[in-house]
Coordinates of C-alpha atoms and ligand atoms in Angstrom, one line a residue:
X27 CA 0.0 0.0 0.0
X28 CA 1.1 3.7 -0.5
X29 CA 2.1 4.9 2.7
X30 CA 2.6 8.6 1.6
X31 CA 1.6 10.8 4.3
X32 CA -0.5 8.6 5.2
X33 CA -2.6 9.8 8.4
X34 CA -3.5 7.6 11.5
X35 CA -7.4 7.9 10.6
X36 CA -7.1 6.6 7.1
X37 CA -4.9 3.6 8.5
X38 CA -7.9 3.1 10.9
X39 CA -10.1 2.7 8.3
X40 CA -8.3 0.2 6.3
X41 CA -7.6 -2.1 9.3
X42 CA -11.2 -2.2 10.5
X43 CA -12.5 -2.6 7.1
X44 CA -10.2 -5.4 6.9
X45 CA -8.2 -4.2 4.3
X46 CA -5.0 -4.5 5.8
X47 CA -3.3 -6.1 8.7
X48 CA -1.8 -4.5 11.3
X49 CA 1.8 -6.8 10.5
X50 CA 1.3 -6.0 7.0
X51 CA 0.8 -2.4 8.1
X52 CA 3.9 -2.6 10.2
X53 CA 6.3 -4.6 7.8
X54 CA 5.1 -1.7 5.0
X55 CA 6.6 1.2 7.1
X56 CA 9.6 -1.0 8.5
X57 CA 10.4 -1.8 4.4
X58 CA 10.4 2.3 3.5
X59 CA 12.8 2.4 6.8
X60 CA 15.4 0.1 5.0
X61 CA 15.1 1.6 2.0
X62 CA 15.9 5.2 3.4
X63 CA 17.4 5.6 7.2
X64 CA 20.6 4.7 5.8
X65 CA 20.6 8.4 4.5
X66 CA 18.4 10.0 6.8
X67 CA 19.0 8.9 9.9
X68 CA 15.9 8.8 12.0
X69 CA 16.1 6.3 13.9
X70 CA 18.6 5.5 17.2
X71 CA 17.3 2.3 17.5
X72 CA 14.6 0.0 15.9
X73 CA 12.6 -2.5 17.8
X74 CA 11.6 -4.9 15.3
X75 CA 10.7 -8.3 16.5
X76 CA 8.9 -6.7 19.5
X77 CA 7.3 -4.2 16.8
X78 CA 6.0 -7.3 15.1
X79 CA 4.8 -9.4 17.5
X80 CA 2.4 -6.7 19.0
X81 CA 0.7 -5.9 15.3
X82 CA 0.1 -9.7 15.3
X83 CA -1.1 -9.3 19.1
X84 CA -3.5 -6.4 17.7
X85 CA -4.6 -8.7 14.8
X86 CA -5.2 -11.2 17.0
X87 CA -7.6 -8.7 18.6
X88 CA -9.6 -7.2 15.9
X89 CA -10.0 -10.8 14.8
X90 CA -11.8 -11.3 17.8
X91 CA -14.0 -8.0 17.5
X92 CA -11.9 -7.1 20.8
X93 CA -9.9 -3.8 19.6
X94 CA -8.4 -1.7 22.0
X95 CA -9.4 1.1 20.1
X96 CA -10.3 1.7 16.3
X97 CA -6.3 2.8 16.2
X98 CA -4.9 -0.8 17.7
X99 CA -2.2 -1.6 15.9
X100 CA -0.9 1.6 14.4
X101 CA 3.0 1.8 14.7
X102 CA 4.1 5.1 16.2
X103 CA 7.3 6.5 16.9
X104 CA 9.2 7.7 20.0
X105 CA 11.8 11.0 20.7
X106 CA 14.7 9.6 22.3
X107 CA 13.8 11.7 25.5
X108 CA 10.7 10.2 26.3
X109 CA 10.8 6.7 28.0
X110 CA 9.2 3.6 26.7
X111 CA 9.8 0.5 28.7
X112 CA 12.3 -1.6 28.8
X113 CA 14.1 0.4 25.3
X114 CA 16.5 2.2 25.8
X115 CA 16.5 6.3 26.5
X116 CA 19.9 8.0 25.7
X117 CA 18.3 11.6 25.3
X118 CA 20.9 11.4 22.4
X119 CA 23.4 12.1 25.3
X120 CA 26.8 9.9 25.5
X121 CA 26.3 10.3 29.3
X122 CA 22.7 8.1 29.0
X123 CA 24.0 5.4 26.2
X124 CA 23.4 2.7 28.3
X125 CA 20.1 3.8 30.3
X126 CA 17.0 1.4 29.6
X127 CA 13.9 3.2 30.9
X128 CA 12.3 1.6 33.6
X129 CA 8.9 2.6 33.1
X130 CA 6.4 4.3 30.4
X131 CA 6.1 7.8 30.0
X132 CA 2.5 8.6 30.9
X133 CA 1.6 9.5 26.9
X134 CA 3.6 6.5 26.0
X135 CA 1.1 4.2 28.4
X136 CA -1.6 6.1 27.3
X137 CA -1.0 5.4 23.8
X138 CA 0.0 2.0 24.5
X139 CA -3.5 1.7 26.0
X140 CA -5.2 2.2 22.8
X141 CA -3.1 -0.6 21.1
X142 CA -0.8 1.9 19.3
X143 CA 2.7 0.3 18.8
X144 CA 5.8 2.3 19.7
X145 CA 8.7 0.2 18.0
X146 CA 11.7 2.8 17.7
X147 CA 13.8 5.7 19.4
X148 CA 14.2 9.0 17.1
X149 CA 17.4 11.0 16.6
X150 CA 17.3 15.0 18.5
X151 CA 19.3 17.6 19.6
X152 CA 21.7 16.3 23.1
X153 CA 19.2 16.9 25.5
X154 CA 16.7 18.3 23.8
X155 CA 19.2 21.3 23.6
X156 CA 19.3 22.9 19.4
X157 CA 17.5 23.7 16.6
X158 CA 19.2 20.9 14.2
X159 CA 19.9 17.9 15.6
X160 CA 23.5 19.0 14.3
X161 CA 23.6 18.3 18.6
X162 CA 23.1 14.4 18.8
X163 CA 26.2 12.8 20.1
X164 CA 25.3 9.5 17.8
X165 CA 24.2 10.6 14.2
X166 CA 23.2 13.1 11.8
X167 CA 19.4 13.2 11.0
X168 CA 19.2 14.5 7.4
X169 CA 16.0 16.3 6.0
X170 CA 14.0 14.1 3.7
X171 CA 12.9 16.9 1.4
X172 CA 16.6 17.7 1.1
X173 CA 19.1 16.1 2.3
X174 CA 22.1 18.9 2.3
X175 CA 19.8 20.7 5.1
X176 CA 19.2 19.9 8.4
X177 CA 15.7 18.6 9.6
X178 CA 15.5 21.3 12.4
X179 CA 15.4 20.2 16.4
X180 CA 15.4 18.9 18.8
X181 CA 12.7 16.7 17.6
X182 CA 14.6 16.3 13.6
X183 CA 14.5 12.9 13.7
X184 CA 10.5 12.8 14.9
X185 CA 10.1 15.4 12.2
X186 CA 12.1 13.4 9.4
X187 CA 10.5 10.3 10.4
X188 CA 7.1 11.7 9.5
X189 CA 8.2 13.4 6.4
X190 CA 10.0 10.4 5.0
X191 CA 7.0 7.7 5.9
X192 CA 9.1 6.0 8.2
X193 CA 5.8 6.0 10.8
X194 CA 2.2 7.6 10.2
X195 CA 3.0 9.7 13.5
X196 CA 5.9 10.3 16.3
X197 CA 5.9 11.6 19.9
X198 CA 8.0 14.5 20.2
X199 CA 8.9 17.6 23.0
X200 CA 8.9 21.3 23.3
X201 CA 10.9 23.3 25.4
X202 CA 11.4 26.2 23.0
X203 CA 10.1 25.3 19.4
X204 CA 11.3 21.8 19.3
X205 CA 8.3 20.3 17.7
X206 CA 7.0 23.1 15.6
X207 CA 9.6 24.2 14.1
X208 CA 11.2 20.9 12.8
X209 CA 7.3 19.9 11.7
X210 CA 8.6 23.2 9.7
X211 CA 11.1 22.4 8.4
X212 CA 10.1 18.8 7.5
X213 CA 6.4 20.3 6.2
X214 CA 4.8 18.2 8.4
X215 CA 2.1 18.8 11.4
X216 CA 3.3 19.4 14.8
X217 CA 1.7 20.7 17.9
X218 CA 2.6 22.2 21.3
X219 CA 0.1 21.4 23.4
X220 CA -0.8 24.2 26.6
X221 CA 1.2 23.9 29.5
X222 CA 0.3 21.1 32.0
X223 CA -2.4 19.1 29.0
X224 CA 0.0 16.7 28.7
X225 CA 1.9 14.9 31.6
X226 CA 5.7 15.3 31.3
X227 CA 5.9 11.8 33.4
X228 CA 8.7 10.1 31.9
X229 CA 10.0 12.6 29.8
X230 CA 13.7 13.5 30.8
X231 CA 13.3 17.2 32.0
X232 CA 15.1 20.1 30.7
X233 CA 13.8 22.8 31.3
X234 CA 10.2 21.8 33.7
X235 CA 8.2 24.9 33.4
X236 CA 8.5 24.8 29.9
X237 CA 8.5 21.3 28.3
X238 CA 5.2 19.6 26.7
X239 CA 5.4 16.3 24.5
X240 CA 3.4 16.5 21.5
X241 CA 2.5 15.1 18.1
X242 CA 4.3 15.7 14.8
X243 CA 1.8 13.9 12.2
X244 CA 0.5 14.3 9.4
X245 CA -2.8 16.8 9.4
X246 CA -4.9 17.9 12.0
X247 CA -7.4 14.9 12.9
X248 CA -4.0 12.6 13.4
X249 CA -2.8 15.4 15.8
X250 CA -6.4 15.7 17.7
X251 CA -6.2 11.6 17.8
X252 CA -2.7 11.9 19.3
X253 CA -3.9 15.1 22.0
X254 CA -7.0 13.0 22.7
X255 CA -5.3 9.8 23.9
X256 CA -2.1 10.8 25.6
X257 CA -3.7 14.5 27.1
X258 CA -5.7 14.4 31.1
X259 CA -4.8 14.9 34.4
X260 CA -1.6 12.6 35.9
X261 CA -1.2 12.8 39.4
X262 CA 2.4 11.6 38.8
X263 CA 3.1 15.0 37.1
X264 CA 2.2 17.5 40.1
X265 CA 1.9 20.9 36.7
X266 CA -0.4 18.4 35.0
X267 CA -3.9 20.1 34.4
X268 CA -7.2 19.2 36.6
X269 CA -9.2 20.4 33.4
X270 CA -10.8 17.9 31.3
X271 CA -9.5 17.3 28.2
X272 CA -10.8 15.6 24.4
X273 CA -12.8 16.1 21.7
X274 CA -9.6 17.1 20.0
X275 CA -10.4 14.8 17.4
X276 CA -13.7 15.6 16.7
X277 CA -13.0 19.5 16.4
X278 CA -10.7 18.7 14.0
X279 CA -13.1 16.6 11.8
X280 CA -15.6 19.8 12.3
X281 CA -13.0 22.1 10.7
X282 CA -12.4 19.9 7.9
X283 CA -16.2 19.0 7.4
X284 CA -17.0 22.9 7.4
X285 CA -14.0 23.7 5.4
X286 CA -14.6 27.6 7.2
X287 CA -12.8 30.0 9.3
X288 CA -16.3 32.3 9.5
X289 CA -16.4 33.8 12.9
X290 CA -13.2 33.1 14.0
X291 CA -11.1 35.9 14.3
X292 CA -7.3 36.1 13.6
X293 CA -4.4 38.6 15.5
X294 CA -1.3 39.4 13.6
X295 CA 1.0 40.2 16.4
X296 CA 3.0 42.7 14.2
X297 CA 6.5 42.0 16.0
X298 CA 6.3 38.6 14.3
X299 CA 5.8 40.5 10.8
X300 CA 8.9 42.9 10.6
X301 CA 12.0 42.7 8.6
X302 CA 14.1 39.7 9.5
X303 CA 11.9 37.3 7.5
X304 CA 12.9 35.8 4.6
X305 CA 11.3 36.8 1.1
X306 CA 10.0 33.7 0.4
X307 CA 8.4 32.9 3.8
X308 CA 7.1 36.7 3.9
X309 CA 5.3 35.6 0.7
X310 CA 3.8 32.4 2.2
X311 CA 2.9 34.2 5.2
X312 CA 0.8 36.9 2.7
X313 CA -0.4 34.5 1.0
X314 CA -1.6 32.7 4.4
X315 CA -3.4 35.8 5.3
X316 CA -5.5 36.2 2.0
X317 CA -6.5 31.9 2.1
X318 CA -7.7 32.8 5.9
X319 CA -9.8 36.2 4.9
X320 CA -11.2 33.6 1.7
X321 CA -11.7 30.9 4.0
X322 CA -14.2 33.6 6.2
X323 CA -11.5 34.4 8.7
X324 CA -11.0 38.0 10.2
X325 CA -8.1 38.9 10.4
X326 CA -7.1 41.9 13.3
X327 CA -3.8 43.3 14.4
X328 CA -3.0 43.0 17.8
X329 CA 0.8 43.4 19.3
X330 CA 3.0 41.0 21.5
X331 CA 5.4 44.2 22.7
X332 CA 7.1 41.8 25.2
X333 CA 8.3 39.1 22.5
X334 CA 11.3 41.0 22.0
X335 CA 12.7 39.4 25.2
X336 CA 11.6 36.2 24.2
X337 CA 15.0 34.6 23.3
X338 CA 16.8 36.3 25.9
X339 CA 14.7 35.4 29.2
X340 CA 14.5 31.7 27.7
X341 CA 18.2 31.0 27.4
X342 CA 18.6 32.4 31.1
X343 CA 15.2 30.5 32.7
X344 CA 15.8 27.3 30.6
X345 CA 19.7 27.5 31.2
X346 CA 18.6 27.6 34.9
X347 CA 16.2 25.1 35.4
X348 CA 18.3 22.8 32.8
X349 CA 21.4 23.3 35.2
X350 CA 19.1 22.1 37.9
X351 CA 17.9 18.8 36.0
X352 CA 20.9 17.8 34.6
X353 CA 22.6 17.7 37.9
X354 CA 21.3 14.2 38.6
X355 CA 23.2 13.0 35.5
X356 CA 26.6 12.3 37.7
X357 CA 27.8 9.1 36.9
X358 CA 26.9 7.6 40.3
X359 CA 23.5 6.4 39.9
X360 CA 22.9 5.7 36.3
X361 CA 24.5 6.6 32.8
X362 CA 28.0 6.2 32.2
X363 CA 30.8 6.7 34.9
X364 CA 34.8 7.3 34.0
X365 CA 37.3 5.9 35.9
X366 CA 38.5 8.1 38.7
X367 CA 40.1 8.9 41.9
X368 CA 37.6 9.5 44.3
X369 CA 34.1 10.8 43.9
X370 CA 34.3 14.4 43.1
X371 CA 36.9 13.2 40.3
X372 CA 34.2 10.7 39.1
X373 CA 32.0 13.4 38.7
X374 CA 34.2 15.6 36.8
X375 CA 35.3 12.7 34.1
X376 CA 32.2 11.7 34.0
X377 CA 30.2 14.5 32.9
X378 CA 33.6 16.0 31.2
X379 CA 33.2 13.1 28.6
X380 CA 29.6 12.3 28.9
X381 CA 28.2 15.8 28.2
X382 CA 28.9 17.4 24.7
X383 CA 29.6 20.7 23.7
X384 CA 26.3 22.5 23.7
X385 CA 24.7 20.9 27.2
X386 CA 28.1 22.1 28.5
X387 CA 27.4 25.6 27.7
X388 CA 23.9 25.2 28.7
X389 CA 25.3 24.0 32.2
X390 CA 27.0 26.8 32.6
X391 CA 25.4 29.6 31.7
X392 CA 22.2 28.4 33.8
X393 CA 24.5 27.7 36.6
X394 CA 26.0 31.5 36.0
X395 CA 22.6 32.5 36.4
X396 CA 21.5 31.5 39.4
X397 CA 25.0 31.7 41.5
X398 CA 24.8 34.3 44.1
X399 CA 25.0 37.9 43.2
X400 CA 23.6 37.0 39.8
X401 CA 20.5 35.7 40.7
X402 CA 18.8 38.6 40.9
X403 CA 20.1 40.7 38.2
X404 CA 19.5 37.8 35.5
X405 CA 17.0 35.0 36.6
X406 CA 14.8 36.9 39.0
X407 CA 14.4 40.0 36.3
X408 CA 13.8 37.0 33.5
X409 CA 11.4 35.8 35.6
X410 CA 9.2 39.2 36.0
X411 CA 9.9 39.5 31.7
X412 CA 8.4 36.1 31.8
X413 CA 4.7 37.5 32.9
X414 CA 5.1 40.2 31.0
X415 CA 5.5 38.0 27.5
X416 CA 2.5 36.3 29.5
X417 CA 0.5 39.1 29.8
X418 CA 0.7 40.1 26.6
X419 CA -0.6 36.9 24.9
X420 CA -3.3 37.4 27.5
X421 CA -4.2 41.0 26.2
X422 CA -4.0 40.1 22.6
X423 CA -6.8 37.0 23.0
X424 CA -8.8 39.5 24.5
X425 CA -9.0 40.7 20.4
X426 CA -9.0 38.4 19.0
X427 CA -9.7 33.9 19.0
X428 CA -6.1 33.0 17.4
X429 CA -3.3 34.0 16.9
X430 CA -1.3 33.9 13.0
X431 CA 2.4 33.9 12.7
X432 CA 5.0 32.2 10.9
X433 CA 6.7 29.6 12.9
X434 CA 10.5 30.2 11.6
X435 CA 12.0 33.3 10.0
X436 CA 13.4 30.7 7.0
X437 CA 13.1 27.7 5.8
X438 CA 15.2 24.6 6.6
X439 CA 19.2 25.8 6.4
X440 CA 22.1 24.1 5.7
X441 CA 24.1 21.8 8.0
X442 CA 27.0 24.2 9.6
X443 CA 25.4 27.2 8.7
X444 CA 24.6 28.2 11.7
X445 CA 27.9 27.5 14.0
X446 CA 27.5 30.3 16.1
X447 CA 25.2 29.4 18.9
X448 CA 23.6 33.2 19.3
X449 CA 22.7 32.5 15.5
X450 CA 21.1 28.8 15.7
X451 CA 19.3 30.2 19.2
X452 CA 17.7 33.1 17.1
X453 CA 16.2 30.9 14.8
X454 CA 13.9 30.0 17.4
X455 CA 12.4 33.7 17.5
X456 CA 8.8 33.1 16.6
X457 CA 8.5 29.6 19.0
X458 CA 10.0 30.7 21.9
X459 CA 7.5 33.1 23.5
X460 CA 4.7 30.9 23.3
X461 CA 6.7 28.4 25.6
X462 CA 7.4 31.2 28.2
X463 CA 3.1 32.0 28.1
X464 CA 2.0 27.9 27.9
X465 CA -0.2 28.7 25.5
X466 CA -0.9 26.4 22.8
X467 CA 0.2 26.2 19.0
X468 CA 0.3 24.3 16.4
X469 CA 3.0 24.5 12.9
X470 CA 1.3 23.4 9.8
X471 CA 2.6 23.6 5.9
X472 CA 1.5 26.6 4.1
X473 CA 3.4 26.7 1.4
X474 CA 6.6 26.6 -1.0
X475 CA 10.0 28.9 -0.6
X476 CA 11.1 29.7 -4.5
X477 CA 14.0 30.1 -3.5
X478 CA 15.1 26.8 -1.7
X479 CA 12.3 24.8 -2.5
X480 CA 11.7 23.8 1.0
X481 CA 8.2 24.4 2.7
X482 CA 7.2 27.3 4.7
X483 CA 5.3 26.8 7.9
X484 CA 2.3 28.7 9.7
X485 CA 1.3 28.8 13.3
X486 CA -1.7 29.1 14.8
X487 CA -1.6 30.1 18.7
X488 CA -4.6 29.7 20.6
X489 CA -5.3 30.7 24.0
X490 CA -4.6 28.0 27.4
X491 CA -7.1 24.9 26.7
X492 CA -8.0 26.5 23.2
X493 CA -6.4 22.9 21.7
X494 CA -10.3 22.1 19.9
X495 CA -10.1 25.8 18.2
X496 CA -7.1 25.4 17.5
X497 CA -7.0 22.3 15.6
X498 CA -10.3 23.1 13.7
X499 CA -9.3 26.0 12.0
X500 CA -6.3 24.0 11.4
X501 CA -7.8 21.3 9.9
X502 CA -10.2 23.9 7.9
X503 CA -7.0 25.7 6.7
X504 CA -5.3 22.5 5.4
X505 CA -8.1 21.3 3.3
Ligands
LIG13 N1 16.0 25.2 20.1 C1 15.6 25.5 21.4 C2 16.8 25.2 22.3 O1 17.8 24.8 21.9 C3 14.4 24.8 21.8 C4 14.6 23.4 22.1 C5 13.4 22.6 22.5 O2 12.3 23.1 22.3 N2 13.6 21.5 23.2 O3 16.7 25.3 23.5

């Protein structure tokens, strides 16, 4: 069968109208992995034979007329920071090689639950900690849609699994743009769900008040399926939201049914509009405005005056709570240790070799931030930026339902282009903010740079719990 962006629901269909088999399903996808990981370099790790014997497990069910759920026996795909028992969890990250998780991330068991099969570890960004994936300690994840550019990060290799129909959907995490923006880059779908919708159980923190896992998929529904199964309180995540949660799903079905943005109205935060942009995403982005305005959208201008500080209050808060988490990572109780002379040598060696060059710089400069004398001049005055950036999202919803922006100021760049961290950390300009608000947003393909070739990405924010607008005039936009 053609497996070309093909979504979750359609898969649904065929395997409960018998059409296909979830093995046949699985060895389909694990055939277009052979033929391409080679080059683009997805995957960490492959579980096949345990990938295998749960599609014939789930065929086994529907057999019986006892599904889990019409999506048993859909493979799905895992970042490598986000435990699945008994696999392996390096977080890309020398120092975790040889870590096999213990438990299930809450989304992972909650996606297990409805008889979805996660069978492999994808490629990111050490930690979580990039915009390329040009960060892994292990491999180079190549773009599928071109494969002298990088697929963006930390979540490439979720991103360039989707694009290259290695899986009809992956897990990935967002600290600072690390779903949306390699959905971007890849020109697939990929959402950051509101802070606290989804548990963060058994995802390795980086930075905790700002990390969500999320979907990267293929169109809107698949991303409402995703929301709907692994989203709802966890009381083993103590930010996790009492709020009920679903129907993710079936807004998005009501977007595409309606085909309509009438009534909804659309703020163009006009920092997120000035120079800076490339031409050929500028063009995308006009173009973007006019399909919303045909499509029965309003569109309203509304300002995000705060934003400005976006980049530089997230590489001091995340810095800081990242030095904080990746403390634990010592070579005493788990990861690799280096031979030493005592235990304050251990740690040294340990985290001198196991650490590479970025989470080192990460270290330290959070560490700088919150040492006496400093605290207050950087991390306490990010801190009060932080409501501010806050506030402003607030005050702009108050205009308007959404919120329109591009999600990256180009398109997919070149591996070593950007060498100079301050230069790979401002590419995250238009993600960042919405991280340091917990809003919600979502990156899907709008259109086609001339000049590279590479697709252009827009992204619709919505206010806290605004997931079901959100995704309906999604789903309405992409059809
Ligand atoms: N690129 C950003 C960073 O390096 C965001 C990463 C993320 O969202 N995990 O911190």
């Amino acid at each position: 069968m053609d497996l070309k962006h093909t979504t979750i629901h359609a898969l649904s269909n065929e395997l409960n109208a018998g059409k296909i088999s979830s093995l046949e399903l699985c060895q389909a996808y694990l055939k277009n992995i052979d033929a391409r990981d080679n080059e683009i370099g997805a995957f960490l790790e492959i579980d096949r034979e345990h990938m295998l014997a749960a599609a014939q497990e789930a065929d086994s069910r529907r057999a019986a007329g006892k599904t889990l759920s019409a999506y048993d026996g859909i493979p799905i795909a895992v970042k490598d920071n986000i435990c699945v028992k008994d696999e392996r969890c390096s977080c890309a990250s020398k120092i975790l090689e040889p870590v096999k998780s213990p438990y299930d991330a809450t989304a992972v068991a909650a996606l297990k639950k409805q008889g979805f099969i996660p069978f492999g570890r994808l490629n990111m960004d050490e930690f979580a900690m990039g915009s390329s994936c040009e960060n892994s300690a292990f491999k180079t994840t190549r773009n599928p849609l071109d494969t002298s550019r990088v697929p963006g990060g930390s979540s490439g290799g979720s991103a360039a699994c989707v694009a290259a129909d290695f899986a009809p959907a992956a897990l990935g995490s967002d600290t600072g743009g690390s779903i949306r923006q390699p959905a971007a880059f890849c020109g697939v779908v990929g959402v950051k769900p509101t802070y606290g919708r989804v548990s963060r159980y058994g995802l390795v923190a980086f930075a905790s008040s700002l990390d969500q896992i999320g979907p990267l998929c293929n169109d809107a529904e698949d991303a409402g399926i995703i929301l709907d199964a692994i989203s709802g309180f966890d009381p083993h995540d103590s930010t996790s939201l009492p709020d009920a949660a679903g129907g993710f799903a079936d807004a998005a079905r009501k977007g595409l049914e309606t085909g309509s943005l009438a009534g909804l109205k659309f703020g163009l935060p006009k920092e997120y509009f000035t120079g800076g942009l490339d031409a050929g995403v500028a063009k995308v982005m006009d173009e973007t405005i006019a399909k919303v305005k045909a499509l029965g959208g309003q569109i309203v201008d509304v300002s995000l005056p705060h934003t400005k500080y976006a980049v530089a209050v997230y590489y001091i808060i995340a810095t800081a709570e990242a030095s904080a988490n990746l403390a634990r990572f010592d070579g005493i109780r788990y990861g690799s240790r280096q031979d030493a002379n005592g235990l304050v040598d251990t740690y040294y060696k340990s985290r001198g070799a196991g650490f590479g060059d970025e989470v080192k710089r990460r270290i330290l400069l959070g560490t700088y931030v919150l040492s006496s004398g400093y605290y207050d001049a950087y991390y306490l005055r990010a801190q009060r930026v932080r409501t501010l950036i806050r506030k402003d999202f607030e005050e702009a919803f108050k205009h308007c339902d959404l919120l329109l922006t591009p999600v990256t100021p180009q398109t997919a760049f070149k591996f070593n282009e950007k060498s100079d961290p301050l230069q790979m950390y401002l590419s995250d300009i238009f993600t960042i903010a919405l991280n340091l608000s917990g809003h919600c947003g979502i990156s899907i393909p709008a259109g086609i740079d001339g000049a590279t070739g590479m697709p252009v990405a827009a992204q619709i924010m919505a206010p806290a719990m605004g997931e079901a607008t959100m995704l309906s005039a999604a789903a309405a936009f992409m059809k």
